[in-house]
XYZ file of C-alpha atoms in Angstrom:
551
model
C 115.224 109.749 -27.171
C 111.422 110.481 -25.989
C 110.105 110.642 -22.598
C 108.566 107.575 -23.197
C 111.582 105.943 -24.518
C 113.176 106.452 -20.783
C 110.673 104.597 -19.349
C 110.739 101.762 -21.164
C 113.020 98.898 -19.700
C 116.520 98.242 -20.806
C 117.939 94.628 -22.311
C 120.694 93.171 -20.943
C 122.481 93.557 -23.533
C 121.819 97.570 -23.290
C 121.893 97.658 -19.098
C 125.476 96.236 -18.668
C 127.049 94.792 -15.486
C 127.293 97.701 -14.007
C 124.098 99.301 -13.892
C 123.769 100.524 -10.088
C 119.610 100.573 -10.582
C 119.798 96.278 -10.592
C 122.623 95.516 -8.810
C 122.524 94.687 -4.694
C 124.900 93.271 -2.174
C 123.261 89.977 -3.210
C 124.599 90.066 -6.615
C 127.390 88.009 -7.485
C 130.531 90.171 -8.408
C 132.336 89.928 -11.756
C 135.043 87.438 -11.890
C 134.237 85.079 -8.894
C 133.570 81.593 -10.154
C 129.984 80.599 -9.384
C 129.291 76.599 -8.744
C 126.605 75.002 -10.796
C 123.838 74.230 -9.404
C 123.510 71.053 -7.189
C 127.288 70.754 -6.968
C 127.478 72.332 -3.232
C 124.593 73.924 -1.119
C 125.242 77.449 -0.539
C 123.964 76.839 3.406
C 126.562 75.053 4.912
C 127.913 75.393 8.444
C 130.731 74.805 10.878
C 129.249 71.259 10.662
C 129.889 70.971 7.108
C 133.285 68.570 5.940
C 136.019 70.705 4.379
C 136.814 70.097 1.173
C 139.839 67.836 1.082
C 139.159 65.913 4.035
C 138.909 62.304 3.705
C 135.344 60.927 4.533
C 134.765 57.337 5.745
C 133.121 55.086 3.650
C 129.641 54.848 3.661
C 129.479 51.339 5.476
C 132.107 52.430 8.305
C 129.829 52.604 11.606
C 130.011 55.741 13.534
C 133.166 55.855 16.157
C 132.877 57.615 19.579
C 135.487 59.373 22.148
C 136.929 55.533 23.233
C 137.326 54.564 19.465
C 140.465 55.415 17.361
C 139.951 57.428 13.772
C 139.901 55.038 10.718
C 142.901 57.023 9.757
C 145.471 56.483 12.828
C 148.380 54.080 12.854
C 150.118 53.016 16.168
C 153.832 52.999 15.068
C 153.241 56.653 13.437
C 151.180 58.103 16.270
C 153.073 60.789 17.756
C 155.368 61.274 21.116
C 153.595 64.656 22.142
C 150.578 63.251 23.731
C 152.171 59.997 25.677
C 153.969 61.266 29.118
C 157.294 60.898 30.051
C 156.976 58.303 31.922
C 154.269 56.366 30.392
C 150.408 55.873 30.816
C 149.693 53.598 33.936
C 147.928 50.449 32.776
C 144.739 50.346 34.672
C 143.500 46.632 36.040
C 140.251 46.073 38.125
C 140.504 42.887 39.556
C 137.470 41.096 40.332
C 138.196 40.000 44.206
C 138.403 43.209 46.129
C 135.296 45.086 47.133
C 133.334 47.288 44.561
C 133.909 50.443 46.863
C 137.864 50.183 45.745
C 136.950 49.407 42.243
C 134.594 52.211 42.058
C 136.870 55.125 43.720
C 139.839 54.037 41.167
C 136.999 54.638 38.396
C 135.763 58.112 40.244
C 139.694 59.305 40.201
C 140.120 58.803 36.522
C 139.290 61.194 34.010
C 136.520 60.509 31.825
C 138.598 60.055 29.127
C 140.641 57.434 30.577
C 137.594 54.984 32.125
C 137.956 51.523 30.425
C 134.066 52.242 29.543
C 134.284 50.627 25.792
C 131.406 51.583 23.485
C 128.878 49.438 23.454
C 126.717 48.169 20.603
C 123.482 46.819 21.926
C 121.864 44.346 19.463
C 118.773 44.841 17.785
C 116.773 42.520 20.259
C 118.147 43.655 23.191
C 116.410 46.222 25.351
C 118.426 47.987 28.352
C 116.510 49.514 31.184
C 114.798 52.769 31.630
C 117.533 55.626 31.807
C 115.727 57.434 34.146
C 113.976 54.343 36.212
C 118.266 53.562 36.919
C 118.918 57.062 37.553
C 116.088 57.313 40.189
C 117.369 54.161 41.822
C 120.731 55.395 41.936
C 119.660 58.435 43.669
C 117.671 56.802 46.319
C 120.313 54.732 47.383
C 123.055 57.380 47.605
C 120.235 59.458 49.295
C 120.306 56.800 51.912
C 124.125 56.708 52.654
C 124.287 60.426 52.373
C 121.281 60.651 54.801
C 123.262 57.868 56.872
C 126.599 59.537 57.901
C 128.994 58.480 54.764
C 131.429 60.100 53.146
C 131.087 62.154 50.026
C 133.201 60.129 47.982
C 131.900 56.908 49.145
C 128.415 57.738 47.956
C 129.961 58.778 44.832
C 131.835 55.493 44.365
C 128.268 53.580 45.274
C 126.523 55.472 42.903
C 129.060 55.079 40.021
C 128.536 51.472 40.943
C 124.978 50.954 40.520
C 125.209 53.009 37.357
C 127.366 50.795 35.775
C 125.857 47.151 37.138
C 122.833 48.589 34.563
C 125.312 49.199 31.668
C 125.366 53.361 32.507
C 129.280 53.672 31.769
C 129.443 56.871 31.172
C 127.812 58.647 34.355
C 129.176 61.469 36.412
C 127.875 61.116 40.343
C 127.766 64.643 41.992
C 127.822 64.927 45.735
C 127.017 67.825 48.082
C 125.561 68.265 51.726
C 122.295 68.301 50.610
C 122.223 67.605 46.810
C 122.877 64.523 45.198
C 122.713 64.726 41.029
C 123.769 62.163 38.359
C 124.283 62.828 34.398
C 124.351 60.517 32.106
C 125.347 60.876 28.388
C 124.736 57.907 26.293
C 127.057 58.570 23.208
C 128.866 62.011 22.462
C 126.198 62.986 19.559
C 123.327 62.083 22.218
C 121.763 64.419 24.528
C 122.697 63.998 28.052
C 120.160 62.602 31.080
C 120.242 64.544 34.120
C 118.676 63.814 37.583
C 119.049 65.541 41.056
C 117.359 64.390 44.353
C 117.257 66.582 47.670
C 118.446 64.777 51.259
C 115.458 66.089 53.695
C 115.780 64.025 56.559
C 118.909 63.090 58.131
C 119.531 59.782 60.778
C 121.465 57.657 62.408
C 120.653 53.817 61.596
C 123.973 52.106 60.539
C 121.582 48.959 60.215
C 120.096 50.821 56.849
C 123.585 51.606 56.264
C 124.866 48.304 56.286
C 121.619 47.238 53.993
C 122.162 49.253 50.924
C 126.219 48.291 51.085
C 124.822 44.795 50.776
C 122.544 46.109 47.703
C 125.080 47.685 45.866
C 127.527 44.712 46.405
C 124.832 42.084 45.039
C 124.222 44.581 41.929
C 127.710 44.746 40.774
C 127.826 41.131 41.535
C 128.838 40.328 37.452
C 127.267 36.629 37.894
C 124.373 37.454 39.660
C 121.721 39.863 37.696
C 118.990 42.001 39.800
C 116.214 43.542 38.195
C 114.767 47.335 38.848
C 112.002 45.971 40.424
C 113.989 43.821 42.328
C 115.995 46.223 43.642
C 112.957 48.632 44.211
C 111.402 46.236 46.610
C 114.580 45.718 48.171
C 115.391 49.382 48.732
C 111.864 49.559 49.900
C 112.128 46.729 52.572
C 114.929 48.768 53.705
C 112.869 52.289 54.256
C 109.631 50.327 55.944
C 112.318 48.156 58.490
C 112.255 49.342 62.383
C 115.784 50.811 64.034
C 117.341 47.402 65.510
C 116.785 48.657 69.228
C 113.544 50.049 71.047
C 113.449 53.036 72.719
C 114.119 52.234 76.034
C 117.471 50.433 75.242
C 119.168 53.744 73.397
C 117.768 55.732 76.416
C 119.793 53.398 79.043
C 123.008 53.133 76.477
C 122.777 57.007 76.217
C 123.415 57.174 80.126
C 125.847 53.805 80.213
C 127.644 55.895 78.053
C 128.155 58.802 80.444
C 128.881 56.961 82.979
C 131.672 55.095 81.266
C 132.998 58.550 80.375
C 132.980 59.392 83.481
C 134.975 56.595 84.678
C 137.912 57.285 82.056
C 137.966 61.152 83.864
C 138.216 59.563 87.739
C 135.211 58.922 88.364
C 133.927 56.430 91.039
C 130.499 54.691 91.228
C 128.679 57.361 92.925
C 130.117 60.224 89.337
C 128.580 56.978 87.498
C 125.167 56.590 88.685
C 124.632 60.842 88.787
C 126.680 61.002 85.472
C 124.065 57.824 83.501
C 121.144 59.805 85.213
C 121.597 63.202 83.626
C 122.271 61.767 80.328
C 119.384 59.822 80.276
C 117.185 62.931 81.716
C 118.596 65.201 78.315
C 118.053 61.871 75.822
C 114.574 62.095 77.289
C 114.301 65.671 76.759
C 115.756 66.050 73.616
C 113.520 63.570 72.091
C 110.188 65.602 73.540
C 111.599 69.032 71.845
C 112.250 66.160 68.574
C 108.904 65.473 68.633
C 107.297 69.055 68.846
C 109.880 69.497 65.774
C 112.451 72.197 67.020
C 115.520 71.959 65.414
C 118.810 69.993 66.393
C 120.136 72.969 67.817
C 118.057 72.948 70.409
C 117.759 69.226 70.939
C 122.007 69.624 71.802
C 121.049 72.793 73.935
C 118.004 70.961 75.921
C 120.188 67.630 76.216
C 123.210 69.322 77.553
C 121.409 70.895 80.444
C 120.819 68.129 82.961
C 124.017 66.577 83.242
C 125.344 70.005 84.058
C 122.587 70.628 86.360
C 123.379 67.507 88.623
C 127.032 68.848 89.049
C 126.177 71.820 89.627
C 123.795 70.387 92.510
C 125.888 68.211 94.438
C 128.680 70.631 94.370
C 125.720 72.917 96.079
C 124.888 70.197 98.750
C 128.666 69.331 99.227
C 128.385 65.980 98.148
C 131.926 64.673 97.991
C 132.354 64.118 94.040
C 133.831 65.423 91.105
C 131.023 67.194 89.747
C 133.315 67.846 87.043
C 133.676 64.240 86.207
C 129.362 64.206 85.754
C 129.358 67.183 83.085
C 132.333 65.763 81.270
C 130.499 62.337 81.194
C 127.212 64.121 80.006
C 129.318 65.952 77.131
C 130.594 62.522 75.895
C 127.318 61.439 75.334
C 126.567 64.895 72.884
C 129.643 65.343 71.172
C 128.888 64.877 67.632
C 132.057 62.467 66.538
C 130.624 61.141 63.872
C 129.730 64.304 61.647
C 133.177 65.707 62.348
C 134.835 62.539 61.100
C 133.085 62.577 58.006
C 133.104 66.279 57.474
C 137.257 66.192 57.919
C 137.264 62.873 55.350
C 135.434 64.670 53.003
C 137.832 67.633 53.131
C 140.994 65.544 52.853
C 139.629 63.648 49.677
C 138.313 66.964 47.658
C 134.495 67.616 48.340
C 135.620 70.651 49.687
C 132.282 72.394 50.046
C 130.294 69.387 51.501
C 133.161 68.923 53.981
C 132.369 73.063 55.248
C 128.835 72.433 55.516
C 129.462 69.055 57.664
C 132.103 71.265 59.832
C 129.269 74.132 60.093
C 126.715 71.557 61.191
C 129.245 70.259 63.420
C 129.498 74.056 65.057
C 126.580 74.768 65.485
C 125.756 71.537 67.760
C 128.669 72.158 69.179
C 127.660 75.699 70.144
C 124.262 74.492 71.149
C 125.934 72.273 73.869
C 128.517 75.280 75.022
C 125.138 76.816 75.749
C 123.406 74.610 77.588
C 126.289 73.875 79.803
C 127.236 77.700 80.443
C 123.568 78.098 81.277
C 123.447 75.414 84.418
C 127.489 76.793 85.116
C 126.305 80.477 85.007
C 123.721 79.794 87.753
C 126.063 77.455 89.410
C 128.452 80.750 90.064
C 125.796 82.946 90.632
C 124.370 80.491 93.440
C 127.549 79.961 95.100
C 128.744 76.543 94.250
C 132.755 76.657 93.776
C 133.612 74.965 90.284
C 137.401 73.722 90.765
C 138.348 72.249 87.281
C 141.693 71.570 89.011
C 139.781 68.749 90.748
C 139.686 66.396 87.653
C 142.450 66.964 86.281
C 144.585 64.390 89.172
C 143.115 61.366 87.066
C 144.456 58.016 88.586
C 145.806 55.413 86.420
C 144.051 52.892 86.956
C 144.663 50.443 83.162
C 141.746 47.572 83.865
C 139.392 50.147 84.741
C 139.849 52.966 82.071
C 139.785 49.677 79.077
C 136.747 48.165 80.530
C 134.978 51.714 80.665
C 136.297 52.317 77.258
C 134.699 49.445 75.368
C 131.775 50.062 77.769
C 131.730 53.619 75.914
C 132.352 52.161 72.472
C 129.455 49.439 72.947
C 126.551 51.807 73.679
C 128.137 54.267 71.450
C 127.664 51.320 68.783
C 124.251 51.108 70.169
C 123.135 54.710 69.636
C 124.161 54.335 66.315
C 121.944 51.607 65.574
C 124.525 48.798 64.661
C 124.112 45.731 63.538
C 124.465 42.806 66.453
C 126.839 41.199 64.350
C 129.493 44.846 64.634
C 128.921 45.631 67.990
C 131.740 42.727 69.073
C 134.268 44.317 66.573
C 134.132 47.860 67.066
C 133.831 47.419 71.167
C 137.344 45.213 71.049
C 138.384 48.654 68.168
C 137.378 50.682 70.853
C 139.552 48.769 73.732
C 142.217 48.851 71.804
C 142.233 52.492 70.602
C 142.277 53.642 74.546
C 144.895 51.258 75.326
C 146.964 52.839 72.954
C 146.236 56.400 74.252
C 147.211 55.420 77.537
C 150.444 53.372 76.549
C 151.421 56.835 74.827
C 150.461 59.417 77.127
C 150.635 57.973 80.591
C 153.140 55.787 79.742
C 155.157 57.183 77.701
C 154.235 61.349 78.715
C 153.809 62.021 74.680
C 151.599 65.057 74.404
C 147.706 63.979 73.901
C 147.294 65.156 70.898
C 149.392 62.896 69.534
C 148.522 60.214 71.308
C 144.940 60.802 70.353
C 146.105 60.906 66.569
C 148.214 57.771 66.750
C 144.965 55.914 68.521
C 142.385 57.320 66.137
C 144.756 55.909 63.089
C 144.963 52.414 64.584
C 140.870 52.336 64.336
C 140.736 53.672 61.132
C 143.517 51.437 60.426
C 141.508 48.312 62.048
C 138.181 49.716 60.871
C 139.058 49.485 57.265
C 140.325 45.914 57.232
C 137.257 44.907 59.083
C 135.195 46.825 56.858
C 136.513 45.280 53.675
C 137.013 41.865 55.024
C 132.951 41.867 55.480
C 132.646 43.969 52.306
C 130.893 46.528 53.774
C 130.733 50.064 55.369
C 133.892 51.430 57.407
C 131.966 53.506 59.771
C 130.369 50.669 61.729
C 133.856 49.730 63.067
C 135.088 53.107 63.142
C 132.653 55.694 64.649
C 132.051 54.009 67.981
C 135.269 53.101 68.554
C 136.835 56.822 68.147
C 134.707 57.136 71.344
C 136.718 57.788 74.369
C 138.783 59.912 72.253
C 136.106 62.376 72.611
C 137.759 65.591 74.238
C 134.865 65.694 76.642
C 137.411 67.201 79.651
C 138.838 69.595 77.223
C 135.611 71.046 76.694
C 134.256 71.238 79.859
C 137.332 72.998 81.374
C 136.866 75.628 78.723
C 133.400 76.299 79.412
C 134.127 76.266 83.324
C 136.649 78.889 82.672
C 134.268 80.859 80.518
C 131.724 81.036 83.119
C 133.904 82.120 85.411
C 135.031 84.781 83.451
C 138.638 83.466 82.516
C 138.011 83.878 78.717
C 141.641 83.554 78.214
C 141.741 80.618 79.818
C 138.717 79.107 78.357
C 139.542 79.611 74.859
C 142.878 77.910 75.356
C 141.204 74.544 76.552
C 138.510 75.038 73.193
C 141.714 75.523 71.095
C 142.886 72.129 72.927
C 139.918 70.385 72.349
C 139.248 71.517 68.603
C 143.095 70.105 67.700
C 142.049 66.572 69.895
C 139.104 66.261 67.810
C 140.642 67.613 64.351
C 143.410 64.823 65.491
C 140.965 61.973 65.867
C 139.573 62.977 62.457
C 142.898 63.128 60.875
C 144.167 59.865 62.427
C 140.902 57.537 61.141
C 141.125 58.982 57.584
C 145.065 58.677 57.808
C 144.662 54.994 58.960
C 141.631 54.260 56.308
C 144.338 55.323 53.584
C 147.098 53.421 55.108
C 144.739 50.214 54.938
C 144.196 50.799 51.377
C 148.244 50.748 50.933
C 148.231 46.822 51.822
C 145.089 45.651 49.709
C 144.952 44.659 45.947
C 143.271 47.608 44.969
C 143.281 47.744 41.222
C 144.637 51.130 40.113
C 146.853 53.032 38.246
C 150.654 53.265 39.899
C 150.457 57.424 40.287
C 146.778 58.653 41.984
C 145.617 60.655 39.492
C 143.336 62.637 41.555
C 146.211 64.367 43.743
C 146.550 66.513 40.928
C 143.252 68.323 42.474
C 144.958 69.910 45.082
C 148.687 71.109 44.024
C 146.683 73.945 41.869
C 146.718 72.544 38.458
């Protein structure tokens, strides 16, 4: 064979099969069957239906997570995914407030919502996804912003969601973050939407307002637009705070004074008590307005009241000074963001529940130092501090219930209540001392139980009220958990820090922090007790208890 003849190309015939020049990992190998062409694509994926799986017919419409396969019987279903003791049948009746119907929906796994597919006709057109998800934001932005609970403002979201046909939402609720997703079918692409809480205040009014919103939009005969509720949730936002200036100045110092009453003191403790508390409201809302932070607004606020003890125990004024700071701490402890940072902690939202309780702290510090400040100088000048001297509190029954609905009513008033509450939670309030006294005068049971049996009898009352009127809870519960307030406990503890008996001052702080973790306690123990004797439709076992036993 020439030269030439080795350069000249091969047949098939001549190259063979095995010819390593030609042959590549592309090539097929001999002996595996190769399809003809346009039988299969050579490209398929995970997506791809095995061969020997039975396909739905062509006509069959497309199922989703709530819909059964084509290919499942209900007498040959199997045992192995049905519990021992059954699946609870789930049944929302109509006639008890959405906030119940919600939460049963919010403790249910996704899986297990009775949120049927929907098949929307070819003439109807839903709302805007996101225009629903930006309303449902706002308004849980407003009842975040307004004191309530984590879970409530889940359950109120959930409901607006679902008034505009959004079944299958998922609310998300932190301190300061509120986000929603939404996923229309399991083969669409999921909506999501966040919103930041800036601004935080205290206007149960508003409060009251957007309950009354979400209750008319889940409402199944009555139908509000977007725009309707836009200019609704607008009215709200552009609406002045029920009382002018001057009145939650004066309640601010009634409210002192009333304290003061329910520690022994007489009318003289009253009038210097009500002044210094109305001095610090003053201040506090001057170092508001230059914008300094809340932790300074306690420390700035705490100051006076303290100073006026302080000075008529220097000019030998014959009254419990004592009796005035205690009154003037009443006024500053912050009741209302401990409640709701406990509640939130005994439901689940563990990490918004922290961040309440470290807000709580750090007002809590800011007042420790604006009272050790004015007690610190007190020493230093000479004035003798005996917190022996208020601890001899007379029992006097008509006196201590009158002061203590005088407490809860401008507490109610601070809050920015509606008119229409202020009746209910100032006879709550009443009522929550008497029983404090029946238990611990009375009846020498230690006060933190007392305190804890008191606080659940608000809750308790709070919660029937609440969903009697279909609204809020903490209208008839904050203001009445009032006198509760371990003012004494804390101002005996600071006393005894200033005059350096730490030992003895951390004691009464440890006393104080179990009174208020009992009042805390007690109102969410009562709220769930209420719950116990309302037709509340949900399954028999609570499915979300689960979330805390570690599985």
């Amino acid at each position: 064979m020439t030269e030439a003849e080795d350069r000249k190309p091969q047949s098939d015939e001549s190259r063979g099969s095995y010819d390593p020049e030609v042959t590549s990992e592309f090539a097929v190998p001999e002996g595996l069957a190769v399809p003809r062409a346009g039988s299969e694509s050579e490209t398929t994926s995970e997506f791809a239906v095995p061969k020997g799986l039975d396909v739905p017919p062509a006509g069959e419409p497309e199922g989703s997570a709530f819909t059964p396969p084509h290919t499942y019987r209900a007498r040959g279903a199997p045992a192995a995914f049905t519990p021992a003791d059954g699946i609870a049948v789930v049944s929302l009746t109509k006639d008890v407030p959405w906030q119940d119907r919600m939460r049963t929906m919010l403790r249910m796994p996704v899986a297990e919502r009775p949120a049927p597919e929907r098949v929307a006709k070819a003439e109807e057109v839903g709302p805007a996804v996101p225009r629903v998800l930006d309303l449902t934001l706002r308004i849980g932005e407003l009842l975040l912003a307004g004191g309530e609970g984590a879970e409530d403002v889940e359950a109120a979201m959930f409901a607006v969601c679902r008034s505009y046909g959004l079944d299958r939402c998922e609310p998300n609720v932190t301190f300061t973050l509120l986000s929603i997703s939404y996923q229309p079918s399991l083969v669409e692409d999921p909506v999501t939407a966040s919103r930041t809480v800036r601004r935080r205040g205290t206007d149960y009014t508003r409060l009251a307002a957007v309950f009354r919103l979400v209750d008319d939009l889940s409402d199944p005969v009555t139908h509000f637009s977007l725009e309707e509720a836009y200019r609704r949730l607008a009215e709200m936002r552009r609406n002045r705070h029920p009382y002018p200036t001057w009145v939650l100045t004066s309640a601010s110092g009634l409210l002192a004074g009333a304290a003061s009453v329910l520690v022994g003191g007489d009318l003289v403790v009253f009038v210097a008590a009500a002044l210094g508390a109305m001095l610090g409201d003053r201040l506090a809302w001057l170092c508001a307005g230059r914008g300094l932070p809340e932790f300074y607004q306690f420390l700035v606020a705490a100051m006076p009241p303290a100073a006026i003890g302080v000075a008529l125990t220097l000019a030998d004024v014959d009254v419990k000074a004592s009796a005035v700071i205690t009154g003037g701490l009443f006024a500053l402890l912050p009741g209302r963001a401990l409640v709701a940072g406990v509640q939130d902690g005994l439901t689940g939202f563990y990490i918004t529940a922290a961040a309440r309780l470290l807000e709580v702290m750090y007002f809590f510090v800011g007042i420790v130092v604006g009272v050790l400040v004015m007690l610190y100088l007190g020493v230093q000048l000479g004035a003798h501090l005996n917190p022996d001297a208020a601890l001899g509190i007379t029992e006097r029954p008509l006196w201590q219930i009158g002061a203590s609905m005088l407490l809860s009513l401008t507490f109610a008033v601070l809050l920015q209540q509606e008119r229409s509450t202020v009746l209910a939670v100032t006879l709550n309030g009443g009522v929550a001392w008497s029983v404090y006294g029946a238990m611990h005068y009375a009846g020498d049971i230690s006060p933190v139980a007392s305190t804890a049996v008191a606080a659940g009898v608000v809750g308790l009352f709070g919660q029937l009220l609440s969903r009697y009127r279909f609204a809020s809870a903490l209208p008839y519960t904050t203001a009445a958990i009032g006198p509760l307030l371990p003012g004494s406990a804390t101002y005996f503890g600071l006393l005894a820090i200033a005059q350096n008996e730490v030992d003895e001052g951390l004691v009464s702080l440890t006393k104080a922090a179990a009174l208020a973790m009992a009042i805390a306690i007690g109102v969410n123990l009562g709220s769930e007790v209420s719950r116990l004797f309302l037709r509340v439709g949900s399954a028999e076992k609570r499915r979300a208890a689960k979330r805390t036993r570690g599985f």
